PDB file of C-alpha atoms in Angstrom:
ATOM      1  CA  UNK A 851     132.794 156.200  95.517  1.00  0.00           C
ATOM      2  CA  UNK A 852     130.819 153.095  96.040  1.00  0.00           C
ATOM      3  CA  UNK A 853     131.055 150.304  93.984  1.00  0.00           C
ATOM      4  CA  UNK A 854     128.067 148.449  92.630  1.00  0.00           C
ATOM      5  CA  UNK A 855     127.564 144.699  93.616  1.00  0.00           C
ATOM      6  CA  UNK A 856     127.549 143.346  90.629  1.00  0.00           C
ATOM      7  CA  UNK A 857     123.931 141.033  90.502  1.00  0.00           C
ATOM      8  CA  UNK A 858     122.423 144.605  90.915  1.00  0.00           C
ATOM      9  CA  UNK A 859     119.478 145.185  88.238  1.00  0.00           C
ATOM     10  CA  UNK A 860     121.627 148.492  87.100  1.00  0.00           C
ATOM     11  CA  UNK A 861     124.846 146.402  86.994  1.00  0.00           C
ATOM     12  CA  UNK A 862     123.218 143.296  85.398  1.00  0.00           C
ATOM     13  CA  UNK A 863     121.244 145.265  82.714  1.00  0.00           C
ATOM     14  CA  UNK A 864     118.207 143.043  83.271  1.00  0.00           C
ATOM     15  CA  UNK A 865     115.558 144.293  81.058  1.00  0.00           C
ATOM     16  CA  UNK A 866     111.639 142.744  81.193  1.00  0.00           C
ATOM     17  CA  UNK A 867     112.038 141.073  78.430  1.00  0.00           C
ATOM     18  CA  UNK A 868     114.947 139.192  79.099  1.00  0.00           C
ATOM     19  CA  UNK A 869     112.972 137.948  82.290  1.00  0.00           C
ATOM     20  CA  UNK A 870     109.945 137.114  80.338  1.00  0.00           C
ATOM     21  CA  UNK A 871     112.445 135.423  77.879  1.00  0.00           C
ATOM     22  CA  UNK A 872     114.111 133.229  79.974  1.00  0.00           C
ATOM     23  CA  UNK A 873     111.175 132.788  82.183  1.00  0.00           C
ATOM     24  CA  UNK A 874     110.163 130.877  79.476  1.00  0.00           C
ATOM     25  CA  UNK A 875     112.738 129.260  79.023  1.00  0.00           C
ATOM     26  CA  UNK A 876     112.408 128.179  82.184  1.00  0.00           C
ATOM     27  CA  UNK A 877     108.475 126.312  80.877  1.00  0.00           C
ATOM     28  CA  UNK A 878     110.344 125.407  78.119  1.00  0.00           C
ATOM     29  CA  UNK A 879     112.917 123.032  80.050  1.00  0.00           C
ATOM     30  CA  UNK A 880     110.337 122.705  83.688  1.00  0.00           C
ATOM     31  CA  UNK A 881     107.148 123.339  82.717  1.00  0.00           C
ATOM     32  CA  UNK A 882     105.134 126.086  84.209  1.00  0.00           C
ATOM     33  CA  UNK A 883     104.853 124.466  87.783  1.00  0.00           C
ATOM     34  CA  UNK A 884     108.325 124.191  87.658  1.00  0.00           C
ATOM     35  CA  UNK A 885     109.035 128.022  87.156  1.00  0.00           C
ATOM     36  CA  UNK A 886     110.564 130.027  89.964  1.00  0.00           C
ATOM     37  CA  UNK A 887     112.211 133.600  90.983  1.00  0.00           C
ATOM     38  CA  UNK A 888     115.797 131.440  91.848  1.00  0.00           C
ATOM     39  CA  UNK A 889     115.140 129.199  88.130  1.00  0.00           C
ATOM     40  CA  UNK A 890     115.249 132.330  86.128  1.00  0.00           C
ATOM     41  CA  UNK A 891     117.582 134.420  88.037  1.00  0.00           C
ATOM     42  CA  UNK A 892     120.076 131.364  87.376  1.00  0.00           C
ATOM     43  CA  UNK A 893     119.117 131.165  83.301  1.00  0.00           C
ATOM     44  CA  UNK A 894     120.102 135.205  83.512  1.00  0.00           C
ATOM     45  CA  UNK A 895     123.085 134.519  85.713  1.00  0.00           C
ATOM     46  CA  UNK A 896     122.270 136.794  88.758  1.00  0.00           C
ATOM     47  CA  UNK A 897     120.613 136.427  92.160  1.00  0.00           C
ATOM     48  CA  UNK A 898     116.864 135.898  92.568  1.00  0.00           C
ATOM     49  CA  UNK A 899     116.931 139.405  94.223  1.00  0.00           C
ATOM     50  CA  UNK A 900     117.426 141.147  91.242  1.00  0.00           C
ATOM     51  CA  UNK A 901     114.710 140.255  89.501  1.00  0.00           C
ATOM     52  CA  UNK A 902     112.420 141.996  92.493  1.00  0.00           C
ATOM     53  CA  UNK A 903     112.960 145.466  90.170  1.00  0.00           C
ATOM     54  CA  UNK A 904     110.833 144.619  88.361  1.00  0.00           C
ATOM     55  CA  UNK A 905     108.545 141.680  89.440  1.00  0.00           C
ATOM     56  CA  UNK A 906     107.646 141.356  92.837  1.00  0.00           C
ATOM     57  CA  UNK A 907     106.126 137.503  93.524  1.00  0.00           C
ATOM     58  CA  UNK A 908     105.696 134.215  91.251  1.00  0.00           C
ATOM     59  CA  UNK A 909     102.181 135.664  90.850  1.00  0.00           C
ATOM     60  CA  UNK A 910     103.812 138.725  88.943  1.00  0.00           C
ATOM     61  CA  UNK A 911     105.981 136.760  86.732  1.00  0.00           C
ATOM     62  CA  UNK A 912     103.311 134.828  85.764  1.00  0.00           C
ATOM     63  CA  UNK A 913     101.498 137.921  84.481  1.00  0.00           C
ATOM     64  CA  UNK A 914     104.206 138.821  82.817  1.00  0.00           C
ATOM     65  CA  UNK A 915     105.059 135.575  80.512  1.00  0.00           C
ATOM     66  CA  UNK A 916     100.885 135.650  79.775  1.00  0.00           C
ATOM     67  CA  UNK A 917     101.267 139.309  78.418  1.00  0.00           C
ATOM     68  CA  UNK A 918     104.429 138.024  76.945  1.00  0.00           C
ATOM     69  CA  UNK A 919     104.677 134.788  75.391  1.00  0.00           C
ATOM     70  CA  UNK A 920     103.347 135.620  71.354  1.00  0.00           C
ATOM     71  CA  UNK A 921     106.209 138.177  71.005  1.00  0.00           C
ATOM     72  CA  UNK A 922     106.678 135.492  67.983  1.00  0.00           C
ATOM     73  CA  UNK A 923     103.615 135.484  66.397  1.00  0.00           C
ATOM     74  CA  UNK A 924     104.022 138.975  65.696  1.00  0.00           C
ATOM     75  CA  UNK A 925     104.311 138.162  61.942  1.00  0.00           C
ATOM     76  CA  UNK A 926     100.012 137.022  62.583  1.00  0.00           C
ATOM     77  CA  UNK A 927      99.724 141.021  63.329  1.00  0.00           C
ATOM     78  CA  UNK A 928     100.471 141.840  59.905  1.00  0.00           C
ATOM     79  CA  UNK A 929      98.192 138.737  57.987  1.00  0.00           C
ATOM     80  CA  UNK A 930      95.025 139.835  59.430  1.00  0.00           C
ATOM     81  CA  UNK A 931      95.707 143.101  58.379  1.00  0.00           C
ATOM     82  CA  UNK A 932      95.709 141.741  54.918  1.00  0.00           C
ATOM     83  CA  UNK A 933      92.644 139.679  54.846  1.00  0.00           C
ATOM     84  CA  UNK A 934      90.271 140.793  52.169  1.00  0.00           C
ATOM     85  CA  UNK A 935      87.738 137.385  52.909  1.00  0.00           C
ATOM     86  CA  UNK A 936      86.252 135.679  55.808  1.00  0.00           C
ATOM     87  CA  UNK A 937      87.429 132.721  54.558  1.00  0.00           C
ATOM     88  CA  UNK A 938      91.157 133.830  54.898  1.00  0.00           C
ATOM     89  CA  UNK A 939      90.549 134.821  58.052  1.00  0.00           C
ATOM     90  CA  UNK A 940      89.272 131.631  59.115  1.00  0.00           C
ATOM     91  CA  UNK A 941      92.662 129.621  57.434  1.00  0.00           C
ATOM     92  CA  UNK A 942      94.759 132.598  59.297  1.00  0.00           C
ATOM     93  CA  UNK A 943      92.918 131.191  62.160  1.00  0.00           C
ATOM     94  CA  UNK A 944      93.068 127.689  61.983  1.00  0.00           C
ATOM     95  CA  UNK A 945      97.120 127.936  61.432  1.00  0.00           C
ATOM     96  CA  UNK A 946      97.662 130.091  64.174  1.00  0.00           C
ATOM     97  CA  UNK A 947      95.800 128.036  66.243  1.00  0.00           C
ATOM     98  CA  UNK A 948      98.009 125.148  65.342  1.00  0.00           C
ATOM     99  CA  UNK A 949     101.302 127.223  65.610  1.00  0.00           C
ATOM    100  CA  UNK A 950      99.960 128.153  68.908  1.00  0.00           C
ATOM    101  CA  UNK A 951      98.811 124.573  69.794  1.00  0.00           C
ATOM    102  CA  UNK A 952     103.060 123.639  68.970  1.00  0.00           C
ATOM    103  CA  UNK A 953     104.342 126.476  70.127  1.00  0.00           C
ATOM    104  CA  UNK A 954     101.983 125.164  74.445  1.00  0.00           C
ATOM    105  CA  UNK A 955     103.758 121.992  73.037  1.00  0.00           C
ATOM    106  CA  UNK A 956     107.225 123.158  74.011  1.00  0.00           C
ATOM    107  CA  UNK A 957     106.193 124.697  77.319  1.00  0.00           C
ATOM    108  CA  UNK A 958     104.337 122.112  79.594  1.00  0.00           C
ATOM    109  CA  UNK A 959     101.308 124.368  81.685  1.00  0.00           C
ATOM    110  CA  UNK A 960     101.741 127.152  79.190  1.00  0.00           C
ATOM    111  CA  UNK A 961      98.096 127.236  77.877  1.00  0.00           C
ATOM    112  CA  UNK A 962      96.636 126.842  81.630  1.00  0.00           C
ATOM    113  CA  UNK A 963      98.817 129.706  82.236  1.00  0.00           C
ATOM    114  CA  UNK A 964      96.525 131.609  79.460  1.00  0.00           C
ATOM    115  CA  UNK A 965      93.750 130.326  80.631  1.00  0.00           C
ATOM    116  CA  UNK A 966      93.233 131.378  83.827  1.00  0.00           C
ATOM    117  CA  UNK A 967      94.781 135.147  82.911  1.00  0.00           C
ATOM    118  CA  UNK A 968      92.307 135.017  80.096  1.00  0.00           C
ATOM    119  CA  UNK A 969      90.104 138.160  80.280  1.00  0.00           C
ATOM    120  CA  UNK A 970      87.174 139.816  77.673  1.00  0.00           C
ATOM    121  CA  UNK A 971      89.503 143.142  77.697  1.00  0.00           C
ATOM    122  CA  UNK A 972      93.300 141.692  76.900  1.00  0.00           C
ATOM    123  CA  UNK A 973      93.492 143.353  74.528  1.00  0.00           C
ATOM    124  CA  UNK A 974      93.300 146.531  76.318  1.00  0.00           C
ATOM    125  CA  UNK A 975      97.291 146.874  77.595  1.00  0.00           C
ATOM    126  CA  UNK A 976     100.554 146.361  76.163  1.00  0.00           C
ATOM    127  CA  UNK A 977     102.961 143.105  74.315  1.00  0.00           C
ATOM    128  CA  UNK A 978     102.283 140.967  71.496  1.00  0.00           C
ATOM    129  CA  UNK A 979      99.385 139.572  73.162  1.00  0.00           C
ATOM    130  CA  UNK A 980      97.197 142.310  73.386  1.00  0.00           C
ATOM    131  CA  UNK A 981      98.882 143.001  69.543  1.00  0.00           C
ATOM    132  CA  UNK A 982      97.769 140.325  68.078  1.00  0.00           C
ATOM    133  CA  UNK A 983      94.115 139.820  69.636  1.00  0.00           C
ATOM    134  CA  UNK A 984      92.949 143.467  68.248  1.00  0.00           C
ATOM    135  CA  UNK A 985      94.685 142.089  65.249  1.00  0.00           C
ATOM    136  CA  UNK A 986      92.272 140.172  64.947  1.00  0.00           C
ATOM    137  CA  UNK A 987      89.374 141.593  66.032  1.00  0.00           C
ATOM    138  CA  UNK A 988      89.823 144.703  63.993  1.00  0.00           C
ATOM    139  CA  UNK A 989      90.318 142.159  60.830  1.00  0.00           C
ATOM    140  CA  UNK A 990      86.452 140.389  61.980  1.00  0.00           C
ATOM    141  CA  UNK A 991      85.287 144.602  62.227  1.00  0.00           C
ATOM    142  CA  UNK A 992      86.734 145.699  58.573  1.00  0.00           C
ATOM    143  CA  UNK A 993      85.348 142.216  56.664  1.00  0.00           C
ATOM    144  CA  UNK A 994      82.059 143.581  58.460  1.00  0.00           C
ATOM    145  CA  UNK A 995      81.092 142.129  61.888  1.00  0.00           C
ATOM    146  CA  UNK A 996      79.921 144.852  63.984  1.00  0.00           C
ATOM    147  CA  UNK A 997      82.730 145.416  66.434  1.00  0.00           C
ATOM    148  CA  UNK A 998      80.981 143.966  70.103  1.00  0.00           C
ATOM    149  CA  UNK A 999      79.981 140.641  67.848  1.00  0.00           C
ATOM    150  CA  UNK A1000      83.693 140.120  66.737  1.00  0.00           C
ATOM    151  CA  UNK A1001      84.853 140.528  70.334  1.00  0.00           C
ATOM    152  CA  UNK A1002      82.116 137.722  71.122  1.00  0.00           C
ATOM    153  CA  UNK A1003      83.568 135.003  68.155  1.00  0.00           C
ATOM    154  CA  UNK A1004      87.084 136.426  69.231  1.00  0.00           C
ATOM    155  CA  UNK A1005      86.567 135.663  72.419  1.00  0.00           C
ATOM    156  CA  UNK A1006      84.509 131.929  71.662  1.00  0.00           C
ATOM    157  CA  UNK A1007      87.437 131.034  69.308  1.00  0.00           C
ATOM    158  CA  UNK A1008      90.044 131.396  71.645  1.00  0.00           C
ATOM    159  CA  UNK A1009      88.858 129.849  75.123  1.00  0.00           C
ATOM    160  CA  UNK A1010      87.008 127.292  72.747  1.00  0.00           C
ATOM    161  CA  UNK A1011      91.166 126.953  71.617  1.00  0.00           C
ATOM    162  CA  UNK A1012      92.728 127.259  74.466  1.00  0.00           C
ATOM    163  CA  UNK A1013      91.029 124.779  77.080  1.00  0.00           C
ATOM    164  CA  UNK A1014      91.237 122.067  73.485  1.00  0.00           C
ATOM    165  CA  UNK A1015      94.943 122.658  73.895  1.00  0.00           C
ATOM    166  CA  UNK A1016      94.930 121.653  77.871  1.00  0.00           C
ATOM    167  CA  UNK A1017      92.372 118.772  77.870  1.00  0.00           C
ATOM    168  CA  UNK A1018      94.468 117.622  74.926  1.00  0.00           C
ATOM    169  CA  UNK A1019      95.893 113.676  75.506  1.00  0.00           C
ATOM    170  CA  UNK A1020      99.124 112.528  74.429  1.00  0.00           C
ATOM    171  CA  UNK A1021      97.823 109.404  72.560  1.00  0.00           C
ATOM    172  CA  UNK A1022      95.182 111.290  70.080  1.00  0.00           C
ATOM    173  CA  UNK A1023      96.558 114.343  68.669  1.00  0.00           C
ATOM    174  CA  UNK A1024      94.411 114.330  65.667  1.00  0.00           C
ATOM    175  CA  UNK A1025      91.487 115.381  68.030  1.00  0.00           C
ATOM    176  CA  UNK A1026      92.746 118.534  68.617  1.00  0.00           C
ATOM    177  CA  UNK A1027      92.812 119.448  64.599  1.00  0.00           C
ATOM    178  CA  UNK A1028      89.200 117.604  63.751  1.00  0.00           C
ATOM    179  CA  UNK A1029      87.687 119.439  66.720  1.00  0.00           C
ATOM    180  CA  UNK A1030      89.415 122.796  65.215  1.00  0.00           C
ATOM    181  CA  UNK A1031      87.852 122.140  61.826  1.00  0.00           C
ATOM    182  CA  UNK A1032      84.377 121.245  62.730  1.00  0.00           C
ATOM    183  CA  UNK A1033      84.755 124.174  65.032  1.00  0.00           C
ATOM    184  CA  UNK A1034      85.521 127.027  62.462  1.00  0.00           C
ATOM    185  CA  UNK A1035      83.647 125.561  60.508  1.00  0.00           C
ATOM    186  CA  UNK A1036      80.776 126.679  62.812  1.00  0.00           C
ATOM    187  CA  UNK A1037      81.904 129.873  63.530  1.00  0.00           C
ATOM    188  CA  UNK A1038      82.751 130.079  59.543  1.00  0.00           C
ATOM    189  CA  UNK A1039      78.831 129.971  59.224  1.00  0.00           C
ATOM    190  CA  UNK A1040      78.247 132.714  61.982  1.00  0.00           C
ATOM    191  CA  UNK A1041      80.438 135.145  60.272  1.00  0.00           C
ATOM    192  CA  UNK A1042      78.835 134.873  56.678  1.00  0.00           C
ATOM    193  CA  UNK A1043      75.178 135.171  59.059  1.00  0.00           C
ATOM    194  CA  UNK A1044      76.079 138.446  60.487  1.00  0.00           C
ATOM    195  CA  UNK A1045      78.325 139.688  57.187  1.00  0.00           C
ATOM    196  CA  UNK A1046      75.513 138.940  54.652  1.00  0.00           C
TER     197      UNK A1046
END
């Protein structure tokens, strides 16, 4: 009987979720620029080749991070399902935007990565990000916003938030919050027009 190398993916028990979690931990410490296959492997206590069973290269690793970065925000999905009014959608979107901003601040460069991976159909895949996007769009549809317009409003809101986080200056943290409130004021006006 041949013994397996203990650093092989099967012997190490490495999962895609574990790789994504380790990659986020590396980003939290070293930023996106410091994310390497070797750094993720070290965090998982395996050799870098072990990771290649699940991710082919750094680009694949970045895609994995972008798809799975929001696992801790799953509670928002249920909150969006309970919404009854536009004002509730605005309030939940505002609090979620502030929560994501704090998350991005803890993970340097992640907002830019997510922004670069943003596509209009990102709610069609698997993973926590797709589920959260679907929950937000579905809530708008339940409130009476036509599907294409709900998708468009979500897309505009998400891209504004990401761009504002990427552009944010550490010496003016109030600019994000003030900008978010002004932006959502306009979104609310559009939503009221759409459902009246």
